[in-house]
Amino acid sequence: MMTYHTKRTFLFVLLTLLLTGSANAQTHEAEGLKDVYRNYFTIGVAVNQRNVTDPTQMALIKKEFNSITAENDMKSGSLHPKEDVWRWQGADRIANFCRQNGIKLRGHCLVWHAQFCDWMMTDKKGRPASKRLFFKRLRKHIHTVVKRYKDVVYAWDVVNEAMDDGGPSAYRQSQLYKLYGDEFIAKAFKYAHEADPSALLFYNDYNASMPTKRDRIYNMVKKMQAAGVPITGIGMQGHCNIYGPSAQDVDAALTKYAELVSHIHITELDVRCNKEMGGQLQFSKGDTQQMTDSLAALQAAQYARLFQVFRNHKDVIDNVTFWNLCDGDSWLGVNNHPLLFDEHLQPKRAYYKVKHFNPNN
């Protein structure tokens, strides 16, 4: 039988444990994703102009994230629509937000077949630009952009989506490739390295964990590195869905890419609530799809699987970036519900799955 003093001691200890647990829980909730993952990798978000001018959205970014990517404002077509025309306002606003708040900035992207400076590929007579002319223009563009943001950008997606998903050619048959072969990839990395020798330079692509495309990316990067091209990182976009890719495919891709580079970024993560995946611009926007409990559970489970794999590869993954702040911003449409925050900036079930992981598993 407990004595009076024993009971008092027991109740005191129990109350202390309860209060300590409550305080710890409150502290954990006050922390953002960037704090929870401090021993793993930085947590990033792709932003638009609203995100960095609206006080509520700015506060959410500063709480949750310690890396930023400009969704569209640093793409070459946005910055440099004509040979002698530069539009810096949007990119500068995002860069200044990062500077003012001590947030790292990923540069996205210097060369992409879409949203590109197409004028570079045509001479004054309307004919395809020669290699000499094209590469002169490309070098000037890359040097101008990289040097402008050299103080705040720590990594660049130098070339984006140059590999084909599964056609007969390993390379996407873009106008860039048809006119300049894979030399445009090598030159872009060379020029970026000239402009900022300290920046991490990434090749970035979607479906990068699917075996066929994984091997194509691997072979291209290996070939380029053997020729002295300064590719220092691989970006896996991570446009996933609630069913795929499998944890096994993601793990295998990370393991394989780590043979070539010591820096891997998950650059454009979202998990849409359908069976589509990848970075193509043709997709269903889920115009009538409601976020049911079953879809929320499937999405949370997929996010949990992905982050378990990411944590297992923290030795090579430096950063995981979500592609947009909330469902209302998503390029996939609000009714595909792809992100951790809904259209009202409220955390979803998937947010808590990502945040409240067991570090011992």
GROMACS .gro file of C-alpha atoms in nm:
model
  361
    1MET     CA    1   0.000   0.000   0.000
    2MET     CA    2   0.132   0.346  -0.096
    3THR     CA    3   0.213   0.583   0.189
    4TYR     CA    4   0.094   0.943   0.178
    5HIS     CA    5   0.441   1.066   0.087
    6THR     CA    6   0.480   0.798  -0.183
    7LYS     CA    7   0.151   0.903  -0.338
    8ARG     CA    8   0.257   1.267  -0.336
    9THR     CA    9   0.587   1.180  -0.504
   10PHE     CA   10   0.412   0.966  -0.764
   11LEU     CA   11   0.158   1.238  -0.844
   12PHE     CA   12   0.432   1.501  -0.866
   13VAL     CA   13   0.634   1.290  -1.110
   14LEU     CA   14   0.324   1.215  -1.317
   15LEU     CA   15   0.226   1.582  -1.331
   16THR     CA   16   0.582   1.679  -1.430
   17LEU     CA   17   0.582   1.423  -1.712
   18LEU     CA   18   0.245   1.544  -1.837
   19LEU     CA   19   0.350   1.908  -1.830
   20THR     CA   20   0.684   1.831  -1.996
   21GLY     CA   21   0.513   1.627  -2.266
   22SER     CA   22   0.263   1.906  -2.326
   23ALA     CA   23   0.542   2.164  -2.348
   24ASN     CA   24   0.739   1.945  -2.587
   25ALA     CA   25   0.431   1.894  -2.804
   26GLN     CA   26   0.369   2.270  -2.815
   27THR     CA   27   0.732   2.332  -2.908
   28HIS     CA   28   0.712   2.071  -3.184
   29GLU     CA   29   0.397   2.229  -3.327
   30ALA     CA   30   0.562   2.572  -3.320
   31GLU     CA   31   0.850   2.436  -3.526
   32GLY     CA   32   0.833   2.437  -3.903
   33LEU     CA   33   0.931   2.160  -4.141
   34LYS     CA   34   1.274   2.322  -4.179
   35ASP     CA   35   1.331   2.281  -3.804
   36VAL     CA   36   1.214   1.921  -3.785
   37TYR     CA   37   1.442   1.827  -4.077
   38ARG     CA   38   1.743   2.030  -3.963
   39ASN     CA   39   1.954   1.714  -3.932
   40TYR     CA   40   1.846   1.578  -4.271
   41PHE     CA   41   1.816   1.837  -4.549
   42THR     CA   42   1.680   2.183  -4.619
   43ILE     CA   43   1.309   2.214  -4.699
   44GLY     CA   44   1.218   2.435  -4.991
   45VAL     CA   45   0.918   2.579  -5.171
   46ALA     CA   46   0.858   2.720  -5.519
   47VAL     CA   47   0.704   3.065  -5.499
   48ASN     CA   48   0.516   3.315  -5.710
   49GLN     CA   49   0.474   3.691  -5.665
   50ARG     CA   50   0.171   3.659  -5.433
   51ASN     CA   51   0.364   3.434  -5.197
   52VAL     CA   52   0.635   3.694  -5.135
   53THR     CA   53   0.406   3.998  -5.105
   54ASP     CA   54   0.113   3.872  -4.897
   55PRO     CA   55   0.196   3.892  -4.523
   56THR     CA   56   0.017   3.569  -4.429
   57GLN     CA   57   0.190   3.370  -4.700
   58MET     CA   58   0.525   3.530  -4.623
   59ALA     CA   59   0.488   3.429  -4.257
   60LEU     CA   60   0.410   3.071  -4.354
   61ILE     CA   61   0.714   3.054  -4.582
   62LYS     CA   62   0.943   3.190  -4.310
   63LYS     CA   63   0.809   2.940  -4.056
   64GLU     CA   64   0.823   2.627  -4.269
   65PHE     CA   65   1.099   2.666  -4.529
   66ASN     CA   66   1.468   2.755  -4.554
   67SER     CA   67   1.510   2.729  -4.932
   68ILE     CA   68   1.316   2.895  -5.213
   69THR     CA   69   1.284   2.840  -5.586
   70ALA     CA   70   1.120   3.089  -5.821
   71GLU     CA   71   0.840   2.897  -5.993
   72ASN     CA   72   0.851   3.097  -6.319
   73ASP     CA   73   1.022   3.431  -6.265
   74MET     CA   74   1.378   3.313  -6.329
   75LYS     CA   75   1.303   3.106  -6.637
   76SER     CA   76   1.487   3.240  -6.939
   77GLY     CA   77   1.180   3.333  -7.140
   78SER     CA   78   1.047   3.539  -6.849
   79LEU     CA   79   1.373   3.719  -6.785
   80HIS     CA   80   1.495   3.772  -7.141
   81PRO     CA   81   1.205   3.767  -7.392
   82LYS     CA   82   1.400   3.955  -7.662
   83GLU     CA   83   1.768   4.000  -7.732
   84ASP     CA   84   1.796   4.345  -7.578
   85VAL     CA   85   1.501   4.321  -7.338
   86TRP     CA   86   1.539   4.212  -6.973
   87ARG     CA   87   1.259   4.186  -6.719
   88TRP     CA   88   1.408   4.164  -6.372
   89GLN     CA   89   1.128   4.283  -6.147
   90GLY     CA   90   0.973   3.948  -6.049
   91ALA     CA   91   1.300   3.764  -6.004
   92ASP     CA   92   1.451   4.055  -5.812
   93ARG     CA   93   1.154   4.062  -5.573
   94ILE     CA   94   1.200   3.694  -5.492
   95ALA     CA   95   1.577   3.730  -5.458
   96ASN     CA   96   1.534   4.029  -5.227
   97PHE     CA   97   1.284   3.838  -5.012
   98CYS     CA   98   1.548   3.568  -4.970
   99ARG     CA   99   1.821   3.821  -4.895
  100GLN     CA  100   1.610   4.003  -4.636
  101ASN     CA  101   1.509   3.683  -4.457
  102GLY     CA  102   1.831   3.481  -4.481
  103ILE     CA  103   1.673   3.211  -4.698
  104LYS     CA  104   1.872   3.016  -4.954
  105LEU     CA  105   1.768   3.050  -5.318
  106ARG     CA  106   1.778   2.783  -5.588
  107GLY     CA  107   1.807   2.925  -5.941
  108HIS     CA  108   1.553   2.772  -6.182
  109CYS     CA  109   1.629   2.737  -6.467
  110LEU     CA  110   1.887   2.851  -6.720
  111VAL     CA  111   1.802   2.628  -7.018
  112TRP     CA  112   1.468   2.457  -7.082
  113HIS     CA  113   1.306   2.384  -7.417
  114ALA     CA  114   0.981   2.536  -7.284
  115GLN     CA  115   0.964   2.899  -7.165
  116PHE     CA  116   1.298   2.951  -7.339
  117CYS     CA  117   1.451   3.246  -7.525
  118ASP     CA  118   1.347   3.108  -7.861
  119TRP     CA  119   1.487   3.415  -8.035
  120MET     CA  120   1.835   3.277  -7.963
  121MET     CA  121   1.780   3.002  -8.218
  122THR     CA  122   1.704   3.235  -8.511
  123ASP     CA  123   1.935   3.475  -8.693
  124LYS     CA  124   1.836   3.817  -8.828
  125LYS     CA  125   1.721   3.663  -9.156
  126GLY     CA  126   1.486   3.418  -8.983
  127ARG     CA  127   1.711   3.118  -9.043
  128PRO     CA  128   1.827   2.877  -8.771
  129ALA     CA  129   2.109   3.041  -8.579
  130SER     CA  130   2.452   2.888  -8.631
  131LYS     CA  131   2.618   2.716  -8.338
  132ARG     CA  132   2.860   3.004  -8.312
  133LEU     CA  133   2.582   3.263  -8.285
  134PHE     CA  134   2.361   3.054  -8.058
  135PHE     CA  135   2.634   2.971  -7.810
  136LYS     CA  136   2.751   3.334  -7.804
  137ARG     CA  137   2.398   3.441  -7.711
  138LEU     CA  138   2.356   3.159  -7.460
  139ARG     CA  139   2.682   3.242  -7.285
  140LYS     CA  140   2.588   3.609  -7.254
  141HIS     CA  141   2.247   3.517  -7.113
  142ILE     CA  142   2.381   3.270  -6.857
  143HIS     CA  143   2.664   3.498  -6.744
  144THR     CA  144   2.424   3.792  -6.702
  145VAL     CA  145   2.168   3.597  -6.498
  146VAL     CA  146   2.407   3.397  -6.281
  147LYS     CA  147   2.624   3.698  -6.194
  148ARG     CA  148   2.320   3.910  -6.101
  149TYR     CA  149   2.210   3.658  -5.836
  150LYS     CA  150   2.550   3.518  -5.743
  151ASP     CA  151   2.530   3.653  -5.388
  152VAL     CA  152   2.206   3.469  -5.301
  153VAL     CA  153   2.172   3.167  -5.535
  154TYR     CA  154   2.352   2.861  -5.404
  155ALA     CA  155   2.245   2.616  -5.677
  156TRP     CA  156   2.120   2.634  -6.035
  157ASP     CA  157   1.902   2.400  -6.235
  158VAL     CA  158   2.121   2.458  -6.538
  159VAL     CA  159   1.947   2.231  -6.789
  160ASN     CA  160   1.590   2.111  -6.744
  161GLU     CA  161   1.413   1.812  -6.903
  162ALA     CA  162   1.648   1.731  -7.191
  163MET     CA  163   1.592   1.354  -7.179
  164ASP     CA  164   1.305   1.165  -7.341
  165ASP     CA  165   1.071   0.950  -7.133
  166GLY     CA  166   1.086   0.634  -7.339
  167GLY     CA  167   1.105   0.701  -7.713
  168PRO     CA  168   1.369   0.563  -7.949
  169SER     CA  169   1.611   0.847  -7.873
  170ALA     CA  170   1.745   0.902  -7.523
  171TYR     CA  171   1.730   1.277  -7.584
  172ARG     CA  172   1.413   1.484  -7.608
  173GLN     CA  173   1.373   1.589  -7.971
  174SER     CA  174   1.342   1.956  -7.891
  175GLN     CA  175   1.446   2.234  -8.127
  176LEU     CA  176   1.750   2.285  -7.905
  177TYR     CA  177   1.859   1.926  -7.955
  178LYS     CA  178   1.774   1.916  -8.326
  179LEU     CA  179   1.985   2.224  -8.396
  180TYR     CA  180   2.270   2.187  -8.148
  181GLY     CA  181   2.274   1.823  -8.032
  182ASP     CA  182   2.373   1.751  -7.675
  183GLU     CA  183   2.641   2.019  -7.702
  184PHE     CA  184   2.389   2.271  -7.571
  185ILE     CA  185   2.385   2.081  -7.241
  186ALA     CA  186   2.763   2.080  -7.210
  187LYS     CA  187   2.794   2.448  -7.303
  188ALA     CA  188   2.526   2.556  -7.055
  189PHE     CA  189   2.708   2.392  -6.764
  190LYS     CA  190   3.040   2.532  -6.880
  191TYR     CA  191   2.902   2.887  -6.896
  192ALA     CA  192   2.728   2.858  -6.557
  193HIS     CA  193   3.050   2.740  -6.396
  194GLU     CA  194   3.242   3.028  -6.553
  195ALA     CA  195   2.992   3.275  -6.411
  196ASP     CA  196   2.991   3.126  -6.058
  197PRO     CA  197   3.251   2.858  -5.985
  198SER     CA  198   3.113   2.804  -5.634
  199ALA     CA  199   2.751   2.730  -5.729
  200LEU     CA  200   2.613   2.375  -5.734
  201LEU     CA  201   2.506   2.295  -6.091
  202PHE     CA  202   2.217   2.054  -6.147
  203TYR     CA  203   2.067   1.859  -6.432
  204ASN     CA  204   1.693   1.852  -6.349
  205ASP     CA  205   1.419   1.623  -6.483
  206TYR     CA  206   1.084   1.464  -6.406
  207ASN     CA  207   1.009   1.090  -6.383
  208ALA     CA  208   1.372   1.058  -6.277
  209SER     CA  209   1.300   0.750  -6.066
  210MET     CA  210   1.138   0.553  -6.349
  211PRO     CA  211   1.391   0.288  -6.463
  212THR     CA  212   1.412   0.377  -6.834
  213LYS     CA  213   1.447   0.750  -6.781
  214ARG     CA  214   1.668   0.700  -6.475
  215ASP     CA  215   1.918   0.509  -6.687
  216ARG     CA  216   1.906   0.770  -6.964
  217ILE     CA  217   1.977   1.051  -6.717
  218TYR     CA  218   2.255   0.847  -6.555
  219ASN     CA  219   2.421   0.767  -6.887
  220MET     CA  220   2.402   1.126  -7.009
  221VAL     CA  221   2.547   1.271  -6.687
  222LYS     CA  222   2.821   1.008  -6.677
  223LYS     CA  223   2.916   1.083  -7.038
  224MET     CA  224   2.920   1.459  -6.974
  225GLN     CA  225   3.127   1.429  -6.658
  226ALA     CA  226   3.378   1.209  -6.838
  227ALA     CA  227   3.418   1.491  -7.091
  228GLY     CA  228   3.482   1.742  -6.814
  229VAL     CA  229   3.135   1.899  -6.801
  230PRO     CA  230   3.085   2.039  -6.447
  231ILE     CA  231   2.757   1.868  -6.354
  232THR     CA  232   2.773   1.857  -5.975
  233GLY     CA  233   2.415   1.757  -5.891
  234ILE     CA  234   2.105   1.581  -6.014
  235GLY     CA  235   1.758   1.721  -5.954
  236MET     CA  236   1.471   1.474  -5.928
  237GLN     CA  237   1.154   1.674  -5.981
  238GLY     CA  238   0.923   1.442  -5.789
  239HIS     CA  239   0.589   1.514  -5.961
  240CYS     CA  240   0.426   1.205  -5.809
  241ASN     CA  241   0.076   1.072  -5.745
  242ILE     CA  242  -0.090   0.888  -5.459
  243TYR     CA  243   0.000   0.549  -5.612
  244GLY     CA  244   0.350   0.603  -5.747
  245PRO     CA  245   0.635   0.597  -5.797
  246SER     CA  246   0.716   0.313  -5.562
  247ALA     CA  247   0.954   0.359  -5.274
  248GLN     CA  248   1.171   0.091  -5.433
  249ASP     CA  249   1.208   0.286  -5.761
  250VAL     CA  250   1.290   0.609  -5.578
  251ASP     CA  251   1.545   0.432  -5.360
  252ALA     CA  252   1.707   0.263  -5.662
  253ALA     CA  253   1.734   0.594  -5.849
  254LEU     CA  254   1.890   0.775  -5.554
  255THR     CA  255   2.138   0.491  -5.508
  256LYS     CA  256   2.233   0.497  -5.877
  257TYR     CA  257   2.266   0.876  -5.907
  258ALA     CA  258   2.483   0.881  -5.596
  259GLU     CA  259   2.746   0.693  -5.797
  260LEU     CA  260   2.791   1.012  -6.003
  261VAL     CA  261   2.716   1.307  -5.775
  262SER     CA  262   2.727   1.389  -5.408
  263HIS     CA  263   2.440   1.639  -5.434
  264ILE     CA  264   2.083   1.533  -5.512
  265HIS     CA  265   1.786   1.765  -5.474
  266ILE     CA  266   1.420   1.667  -5.484
  267THR     CA  267   1.333   1.980  -5.674
  268GLU     CA  268   0.960   1.989  -5.754
  269LEU     CA  269   0.769   1.769  -5.512
  270ASP     CA  270   0.392   1.729  -5.523
  271VAL     CA  271   0.161   1.428  -5.492
  272ARG     CA  272  -0.152   1.462  -5.705
  273CYS     CA  273  -0.469   1.270  -5.624
  274ASN     CA  274  -0.497   1.071  -5.947
  275LYS     CA  275  -0.288   0.824  -6.147
  276GLU     CA  276  -0.094   1.077  -6.355
  277MET     CA  277   0.263   1.179  -6.282
  278GLY     CA  278   0.552   1.365  -6.439
  279GLY     CA  279   0.615   1.715  -6.560
  280GLN     CA  280   0.420   1.718  -6.884
  281LEU     CA  281   0.188   2.014  -6.932
  282GLN     CA  282  -0.099   1.790  -7.043
  283PHE     CA  283  -0.290   1.659  -6.742
  284SER     CA  284  -0.628   1.648  -6.574
  285LYS     CA  285  -0.681   1.934  -6.331
  286GLY     CA  286  -0.934   1.733  -6.131
  287ASP     CA  287  -1.210   1.987  -6.186
  288THR     CA  288  -1.477   1.791  -5.999
  289GLN     CA  289  -1.266   1.585  -5.760
  290GLN     CA  290  -1.328   1.632  -5.389
  291MET     CA  291  -1.064   1.561  -5.124
  292THR     CA  292  -1.227   1.263  -4.953
  293ASP     CA  293  -1.096   1.095  -4.639
  294SER     CA  294  -0.976   0.799  -4.845
  295LEU     CA  295  -0.780   1.023  -5.086
  296ALA     CA  296  -0.632   1.217  -4.794
  297ALA     CA  297  -0.519   0.890  -4.636
  298LEU     CA  298  -0.362   0.767  -4.961
  299GLN     CA  299  -0.184   1.097  -5.012
  300ALA     CA  300  -0.051   1.105  -4.656
  301ALA     CA  301   0.075   0.748  -4.691
  302GLN     CA  302   0.256   0.826  -5.017
  303TYR     CA  303   0.420   1.135  -4.871
  304ALA     CA  304   0.526   0.929  -4.569
  305ARG     CA  305   0.680   0.660  -4.794
  306LEU     CA  306   0.867   0.916  -5.001
  307PHE     CA  307   1.008   1.100  -4.701
  308GLN     CA  308   1.118   0.775  -4.542
  309VAL     CA  309   1.328   0.708  -4.852
  310PHE     CA  310   1.457   1.066  -4.857
  311ARG     CA  311   1.564   1.044  -4.493
  312ASN     CA  312   1.742   0.717  -4.564
  313HIS     CA  313   1.950   0.904  -4.825
  314LYS     CA  314   2.028   1.215  -4.621
  315ASP     CA  315   2.398   1.159  -4.697
  316VAL     CA  316   2.338   1.265  -5.058
  317ILE     CA  317   2.007   1.460  -5.051
  318ASP     CA  318   2.073   1.826  -4.963
  319ASN     CA  319   1.727   1.965  -5.025
  320VAL     CA  320   1.362   1.870  -5.075
  321THR     CA  321   1.152   2.141  -5.241
  322PHE     CA  322   0.772   2.142  -5.271
  323TRP     CA  323   0.643   2.278  -5.600
  324ASN     CA  324   0.420   2.560  -5.476
  325LEU     CA  325   0.311   2.675  -5.133
  326CYS     CA  326  -0.048   2.548  -5.125
  327ASP     CA  327  -0.309   2.370  -5.335
  328GLY     CA  328  -0.449   2.705  -5.448
  329ASP     CA  329  -0.117   2.790  -5.615
  330SER     CA  330  -0.047   2.453  -5.773
  331TRP     CA  331   0.020   2.426  -6.145
  332LEU     CA  332  -0.182   2.102  -6.121
  333GLY     CA  333  -0.500   2.279  -6.016
  334VAL     CA  334  -0.653   2.311  -5.672
  335ASN     CA  335  -0.873   2.003  -5.716
  336ASN     CA  336  -0.578   1.771  -5.758
  337HIS     CA  337  -0.492   1.863  -5.395
  338PRO     CA  338  -0.118   1.793  -5.443
  339LEU     CA  339   0.051   1.978  -5.156
  340LEU     CA  340   0.080   1.978  -4.777
  341PHE     CA  341  -0.129   2.296  -4.736
  342ASP     CA  342  -0.480   2.338  -4.876
  343GLU     CA  343  -0.606   2.642  -5.066
  344HIS     CA  344  -0.669   2.819  -4.735
  345LEU     CA  345  -0.306   2.764  -4.625
  346GLN     CA  346  -0.418   2.508  -4.366
  347PRO     CA  347  -0.200   2.200  -4.306
  348LYS     CA  348  -0.344   1.873  -4.432
  349ARG     CA  349  -0.312   1.518  -4.303
  350ALA     CA  350  -0.007   1.472  -4.524
  351TYR     CA  351   0.167   1.765  -4.352
  352TYR     CA  352   0.150   1.593  -4.016
  353LYS     CA  353   0.270   1.264  -4.168
  354VAL     CA  354   0.575   1.437  -4.309
  355LYS     CA  355   0.639   1.632  -3.991
  356HIS     CA  356   0.571   1.377  -3.718
  357PHE     CA  357   0.799   1.097  -3.832
  358ASN     CA  358   0.975   0.849  -3.606
  359PRO     CA  359   1.350   0.915  -3.640
  360ASN     CA  360   1.422   0.560  -3.524
  361ASN     CA  361   1.247   0.399  -3.820
   0.00000   0.00000   0.00000
